[in-house]
mmCIF file of C-alpha atoms in Angstrom:
data_model
loop_
_atom_site.group_PDB
_atom_site.id
_atom_site.type_symbol
_atom_site.label_atom_id
_atom_site.label_comp_id
_atom_site.label_asym_id
_atom_site.label_seq_id
_atom_site.Cartn_x
_atom_site.Cartn_y
_atom_site.Cartn_z
ATOM 1 C CA MET L 1 -0.041 0.024 -0.013
ATOM 2 C CA SER L 2 1.317 3.474 -0.810
ATOM 3 C CA ALA L 3 2.426 5.780 1.909
ATOM 4 C CA ALA L 4 0.129 8.156 3.682
ATOM 5 C CA LEU L 5 3.058 10.544 4.564
ATOM 6 C CA TRP L 6 6.538 10.640 3.294
ATOM 7 C CA THR L 7 9.647 12.833 3.022
ATOM 8 C CA GLU L 8 12.367 13.043 0.358
ATOM 9 C CA GLY L 9 15.829 14.272 1.333
ATOM 10 C CA LEU L 10 14.364 16.601 4.150
ATOM 11 C CA GLY L 11 16.714 18.999 5.697
ATOM 12 C CA LYS L 12 16.380 21.649 8.335
ATOM 13 C CA SER L 13 18.842 24.058 10.201
ATOM 14 C CA PHE L 14 18.471 27.011 12.504
ATOM 15 C CA ARG L 15 20.385 30.220 12.244
ATOM 16 C CA LEU L 16 21.243 31.987 15.476
ATOM 17 C CA HIS L 17 21.041 35.640 14.528
ATOM 18 C CA LEU L 18 22.022 36.775 18.030
ATOM 19 C CA GLN L 19 25.130 34.650 17.864
ATOM 20 C CA GLY L 20 26.617 36.151 14.679
ATOM 21 C CA GLY L 21 24.366 34.178 12.282
ATOM 22 C CA VAL L 22 25.797 30.818 13.265
ATOM 23 C CA ARG L 23 23.938 28.008 11.364
ATOM 24 C CA ILE L 24 23.038 24.888 13.285
ATOM 25 C CA PRO L 25 22.054 21.938 11.082
ATOM 26 C CA VAL L 26 19.599 19.629 12.606
ATOM 27 C CA LEU L 27 18.154 17.341 9.899
ATOM 28 C CA ALA L 28 19.701 16.234 6.700
ATOM 29 C CA ASP L 29 18.611 13.814 3.955
ATOM 30 C CA VAL L 30 15.690 12.434 5.865
ATOM 31 C CA ASP L 31 13.678 9.828 3.905
ATOM 32 C CA LEU L 32 10.723 8.669 5.976
ATOM 33 C CA ALA L 33 7.628 6.884 4.763
ATOM 34 C CA VAL L 34 4.566 5.820 6.790
ATOM 35 C CA ALA L 35 1.873 3.572 5.507
ATOM 36 C CA PRO L 36 -1.743 3.577 6.484
ATOM 37 C CA GLY L 37 -2.308 1.357 9.630
ATOM 38 C CA GLU L 38 1.304 1.730 10.727
ATOM 39 C CA CYS L 39 2.839 3.565 13.749
ATOM 40 C CA VAL L 40 6.406 4.641 13.135
ATOM 41 C CA VAL L 41 8.280 5.770 16.253
ATOM 42 C CA LEU L 42 11.176 8.221 16.078
ATOM 43 C CA SER L 43 14.119 6.951 18.002
ATOM 44 C CA GLY L 44 17.509 8.553 18.841
ATOM 45 C CA PRO L 45 19.269 10.602 21.579
ATOM 46 C CA SER L 46 17.867 13.750 23.051
ATOM 47 C CA GLY L 47 18.678 16.676 20.817
ATOM 48 C CA ALA L 48 18.954 14.715 17.661
ATOM 49 C CA GLY L 49 16.054 16.519 16.017
ATOM 50 C CA LYS L 50 13.055 14.291 16.645
ATOM 51 C CA SER L 51 10.685 17.078 17.696
ATOM 52 C CA THR L 52 12.084 19.186 14.883
ATOM 53 C CA LEU L 53 11.166 16.544 12.370
ATOM 54 C CA MET L 54 7.684 16.337 13.764
ATOM 55 C CA ARG L 55 7.153 20.009 13.589
ATOM 56 C CA CYS L 56 8.430 19.981 10.059
ATOM 57 C CA LEU L 57 5.839 17.234 9.271
ATOM 58 C CA TYR L 58 3.065 19.440 10.725
ATOM 59 C CA GLY L 59 4.230 22.471 8.904
ATOM 60 C CA ASN L 60 5.240 24.500 12.068
ATOM 61 C CA TYR L 61 8.756 24.588 10.718
ATOM 62 C CA GLY L 62 9.436 25.253 7.133
ATOM 63 C CA ALA L 63 11.779 22.657 5.410
ATOM 64 C CA GLU L 64 15.055 23.990 4.271
ATOM 65 C CA ALA L 65 15.798 21.189 1.831
ATOM 66 C CA GLY L 66 13.762 18.318 0.320
ATOM 67 C CA ARG L 67 10.064 17.639 0.244
ATOM 68 C CA ILE L 68 7.286 16.433 2.454
ATOM 69 C CA TRP L 69 4.305 14.655 0.870
ATOM 70 C CA LEU L 70 0.923 13.810 2.496
ATOM 71 C CA ARG L 71 -2.041 11.950 0.921
ATOM 72 C CA HIS L 72 -4.996 14.360 1.248
ATOM 73 C CA GLU L 73 -8.433 13.464 -0.132
ATOM 74 C CA ASP L 74 -6.893 10.633 -2.191
ATOM 75 C CA ALA L 75 -4.225 12.851 -3.833
ATOM 76 C CA PRO L 76 -0.576 13.602 -2.810
ATOM 77 C CA VAL L 77 -0.036 17.121 -1.622
ATOM 78 C CA GLU L 78 3.422 18.672 -1.203
ATOM 79 C CA LEU L 79 3.381 20.199 2.305
ATOM 80 C CA THR L 80 6.591 21.987 1.738
ATOM 81 C CA THR L 81 4.906 24.292 -0.878
ATOM 82 C CA ALA L 82 1.377 24.385 0.362
ATOM 83 C CA ASP L 83 0.011 27.893 1.265
ATOM 84 C CA ALA L 84 -1.771 28.750 4.440
ATOM 85 C CA ARG L 85 -5.092 28.037 3.031
ATOM 86 C CA ALA L 86 -4.174 24.573 1.802
ATOM 87 C CA MET L 87 -2.610 23.765 5.210
ATOM 88 C CA ARG L 88 -5.726 24.846 6.959
ATOM 89 C CA ALA L 89 -7.842 22.437 4.951
ATOM 90 C CA ILE L 90 -5.176 19.572 5.422
ATOM 91 C CA ARG L 91 -5.103 20.095 9.085
ATOM 92 C CA GLN L 92 -8.832 20.137 9.305
ATOM 93 C CA ARG L 93 -9.276 16.834 7.308
ATOM 94 C CA SER L 94 -6.057 14.819 7.081
ATOM 95 C CA LEU L 95 -3.288 15.770 9.525
ATOM 96 C CA GLY L 96 -3.611 15.869 13.335
ATOM 97 C CA TYR L 97 -0.932 16.656 15.979
ATOM 98 C CA VAL L 98 -0.899 15.938 19.603
ATOM 99 C CA SER L 99 1.882 17.964 21.277
ATOM 100 C CA GLN L 100 3.267 17.570 24.803
ATOM 101 C CA PHE L 101 1.348 20.524 25.972
ATOM 102 C CA LEU L 102 -2.259 21.758 25.411
ATOM 103 C CA ARG L 103 -2.479 25.155 23.658
ATOM 104 C CA VAL L 104 -5.082 26.340 26.062
ATOM 105 C CA ILE L 105 -8.045 28.266 24.429
ATOM 106 C CA PRO L 106 -9.143 30.883 26.908
ATOM 107 C CA ARG L 107 -12.517 30.529 28.560
ATOM 108 C CA VAL L 108 -13.596 27.683 26.272
ATOM 109 C CA PRO L 109 -14.900 24.597 28.131
ATOM 110 C CA ALA L 110 -12.879 21.281 27.796
ATOM 111 C CA LEU L 111 -15.856 19.625 26.036
ATOM 112 C CA ASP L 112 -15.938 22.325 23.355
ATOM 113 C CA VAL L 113 -12.133 22.236 22.993
ATOM 114 C CA VAL L 114 -12.413 18.579 22.116
ATOM 115 C CA ALA L 115 -15.594 18.926 19.947
ATOM 116 C CA GLU L 116 -14.293 21.964 17.837
ATOM 117 C CA PRO L 117 -12.324 19.885 15.277
ATOM 118 C CA LEU L 118 -15.296 17.623 14.788
ATOM 119 C CA VAL L 119 -17.620 20.552 14.127
ATOM 120 C CA ALA L 120 -15.094 21.981 11.694
ATOM 121 C CA GLN L 121 -15.272 18.721 9.817
ATOM 122 C CA GLY L 122 -19.002 19.076 9.510
ATOM 123 C CA MET L 123 -20.340 17.081 12.418
ATOM 124 C CA ALA L 124 -23.450 18.395 14.111
ATOM 125 C CA PRO L 125 -22.509 20.174 17.387
ATOM 126 C CA GLU L 126 -24.505 17.940 19.672
ATOM 127 C CA ALA L 127 -22.995 14.782 18.033
ATOM 128 C CA ALA L 128 -19.547 16.268 18.331
ATOM 129 C CA ARG L 129 -19.989 17.119 21.974
ATOM 130 C CA GLU L 130 -21.238 13.535 22.665
ATOM 131 C CA ARG L 131 -18.169 12.037 20.997
ATOM 132 C CA ALA L 132 -15.964 14.461 22.885
ATOM 133 C CA ARG L 133 -17.698 13.514 26.188
ATOM 134 C CA ALA L 134 -17.197 9.826 25.512
ATOM 135 C CA LEU L 135 -13.505 10.292 24.855
ATOM 136 C CA LEU L 136 -12.951 12.513 27.923
ATOM 137 C CA LEU L 137 -14.604 9.836 30.192
ATOM 138 C CA ARG L 138 -12.594 7.126 28.583
ATOM 139 C CA LEU L 139 -9.499 9.133 29.455
ATOM 140 C CA ASN L 140 -10.838 9.372 33.018
ATOM 141 C CA LEU L 141 -11.437 13.140 33.052
ATOM 142 C CA PRO L 142 -14.465 13.551 35.437
ATOM 143 C CA GLU L 143 -17.641 14.977 33.837
ATOM 144 C CA ARG L 144 -17.647 17.798 36.436
ATOM 145 C CA LEU L 145 -14.549 19.168 34.572
ATOM 146 C CA HIS L 146 -15.999 19.024 31.064
ATOM 147 C CA GLY L 147 -17.719 22.381 31.408
ATOM 148 C CA LEU L 148 -14.615 24.180 32.764
ATOM 149 C CA PRO L 149 -11.817 25.818 30.756
ATOM 150 C CA PRO L 150 -8.671 23.679 30.855
ATOM 151 C CA ALA L 151 -6.389 26.549 31.861
ATOM 152 C CA THR L 152 -6.619 25.626 35.484
ATOM 153 C CA PHE L 153 -6.325 21.827 35.007
ATOM 154 C CA SER L 154 -3.264 19.880 36.120
ATOM 155 C CA GLY L 155 -0.690 18.961 33.464
ATOM 156 C CA GLY L 156 -2.111 15.436 33.199
ATOM 157 C CA GLU L 157 -5.627 16.635 32.857
ATOM 158 C CA GLN L 158 -4.627 19.072 30.175
ATOM 159 C CA GLN L 159 -2.843 16.406 28.324
ATOM 160 C CA ARG L 160 -5.971 14.195 28.353
ATOM 161 C CA VAL L 161 -7.984 16.993 26.784
ATOM 162 C CA ASN L 162 -5.274 17.398 24.194
ATOM 163 C CA LEU L 163 -5.274 13.582 23.390
ATOM 164 C CA ALA L 164 -9.152 13.562 23.144
ATOM 165 C CA ARG L 165 -8.992 16.531 20.755
ATOM 166 C CA GLY L 166 -6.306 14.762 18.748
ATOM 167 C CA PHE L 167 -7.944 11.320 18.464
ATOM 168 C CA ALA L 168 -11.645 12.569 18.085
ATOM 169 C CA PRO L 169 -11.604 13.542 14.444
ATOM 170 C CA GLY L 170 -10.071 10.284 13.119
ATOM 171 C CA TYR L 171 -7.400 11.899 11.109
ATOM 172 C CA PRO L 172 -5.731 9.694 8.356
ATOM 173 C CA VAL L 173 -2.301 10.868 9.646
ATOM 174 C CA LEU L 174 -1.717 11.658 13.301
ATOM 175 C CA LEU L 175 1.584 12.961 14.911
ATOM 176 C CA LEU L 176 2.145 12.144 18.548
ATOM 177 C CA ASP L 177 4.817 14.071 20.451
ATOM 178 C CA GLU L 178 5.274 12.418 23.882
ATOM 179 C CA PRO L 179 1.541 11.881 24.256
ATOM 180 C CA THR L 180 1.848 9.856 27.505
ATOM 181 C CA ALA L 181 4.548 11.963 29.251
ATOM 182 C CA SER L 182 2.154 13.440 31.895
ATOM 183 C CA LEU L 183 -0.065 10.365 32.329
ATOM 184 C CA ASP L 184 -0.483 7.675 34.921
ATOM 185 C CA ALA L 185 -0.417 4.028 34.222
ATOM 186 C CA ALA L 186 -4.149 3.704 33.701
ATOM 187 C CA ASN L 187 -4.342 6.500 31.252
ATOM 188 C CA ARG L 188 -1.254 5.280 29.428
ATOM 189 C CA GLU L 189 -3.143 2.067 28.843
ATOM 190 C CA VAL L 190 -5.963 4.090 27.292
ATOM 191 C CA VAL L 191 -3.692 5.815 24.855
ATOM 192 C CA ILE L 192 -2.164 2.588 23.821
ATOM 193 C CA ALA L 193 -5.603 1.342 23.098
ATOM 194 C CA LEU L 194 -6.480 4.507 21.139
ATOM 195 C CA ILE L 195 -3.438 4.165 18.996
ATOM 196 C CA SER L 196 -4.171 0.533 18.310
ATOM 197 C CA GLU L 197 -7.724 1.435 17.235
ATOM 198 C CA ALA L 198 -6.499 4.300 15.007
ATOM 199 C CA LYS L 199 -4.125 1.859 13.290
ATOM 200 C CA GLN L 200 -6.926 -0.623 12.744
ATOM 201 C CA ALA L 201 -9.007 2.233 11.204
ATOM 202 C CA GLY L 202 -6.154 2.744 8.726
ATOM 203 C CA ALA L 203 -4.535 5.806 10.252
ATOM 204 C CA ALA L 204 -0.792 6.421 9.764
ATOM 205 C CA LEU L 205 0.932 7.484 13.006
ATOM 206 C CA VAL L 206 4.269 9.034 13.784
ATOM 207 C CA GLY L 207 5.186 9.182 17.359
ATOM 208 C CA ILE L 208 7.907 10.092 19.941
ATOM 209 C CA PHE L 209 7.799 8.093 23.107
ATOM 210 C CA HIS L 210 10.454 8.319 25.830
ATOM 211 C CA ASP L 211 8.655 5.633 27.786
ATOM 212 C CA LEU L 212 10.191 2.501 26.340
ATOM 213 C CA ASP L 213 7.348 0.195 27.448
ATOM 214 C CA VAL L 214 4.787 2.317 25.622
ATOM 215 C CA ARG L 215 6.989 2.654 22.614
ATOM 216 C CA ASP L 216 7.665 -1.119 22.312
ATOM 217 C CA ARG L 217 3.844 -1.719 22.548
ATOM 218 C CA VAL L 218 2.743 0.734 19.909
ATOM 219 C CA ALA L 219 5.646 0.798 17.448
ATOM 220 C CA ASP L 220 5.477 -1.244 14.182
ATOM 221 C CA ARG L 221 8.989 -0.043 13.501
ATOM 222 C CA LEU L 222 11.524 2.534 14.771
ATOM 223 C CA PHE L 223 12.880 5.319 12.608
ATOM 224 C CA GLU L 224 16.296 6.471 13.883
ATOM 225 C CA VAL L 225 17.038 10.188 14.024
ATOM 226 C CA LEU L 226 20.806 10.740 14.716
ATOM 227 C CA PRO L 227 22.597 14.037 15.451
ATOM 228 C CA ILE L 228 24.493 15.694 12.586
ATOM 229 C CA ARG L 229 28.144 15.448 13.615
ATOM 230 C CA ASP L 230 29.768 18.001 11.231
ATOM 231 C CA ALA L 231 28.157 21.423 11.560
ATOM 232 C CA ALA L 232 28.449 23.553 8.492
#
């Protein structure tokens, strides 16, 4: 089966303008392909560029070299050249991202934070809230918190809202950056189950997991990201 997400010779560096314009290369010649129904876990030492790669895949960082492709509505789209309007449509329908931290939306209840991407996809608001409610309960977030804004939640509670929001829409491609870092054992099991269900539904997943037990249980294969030794 053809890949749902792939890169060709992807490269990325950062220029430190406050340090005399020093260029720090982070990624070079990255060729990654992820198929539907597969979870590929990025491995490698801290600082090697795993989170940078994830942010490039989502379009938060622009690629300096190479190309990133994603299958969107049955056609390959080059993310490295997609404009803002195209990226909005891709993120609405085809590409999800669960970061380590919830970008809290002020004064919006947790239930609506999770339901919002479903409504954006065309689901009726009440049906979207019902799916959001079911996911939050599955992630052991008490119903008394569903009507409250997540800004005052604990880190683990915010992460569960983040996870529910990421898994609710059923994106064909889902990026997971340390999704279990703030979770207890019971909720880690829920996330493992959600990943398994997403794969069975045909989603392609890319993840970073520092918890080796979780990594080994969800990964179909590892993709090694190594530091670039020779800075240019």
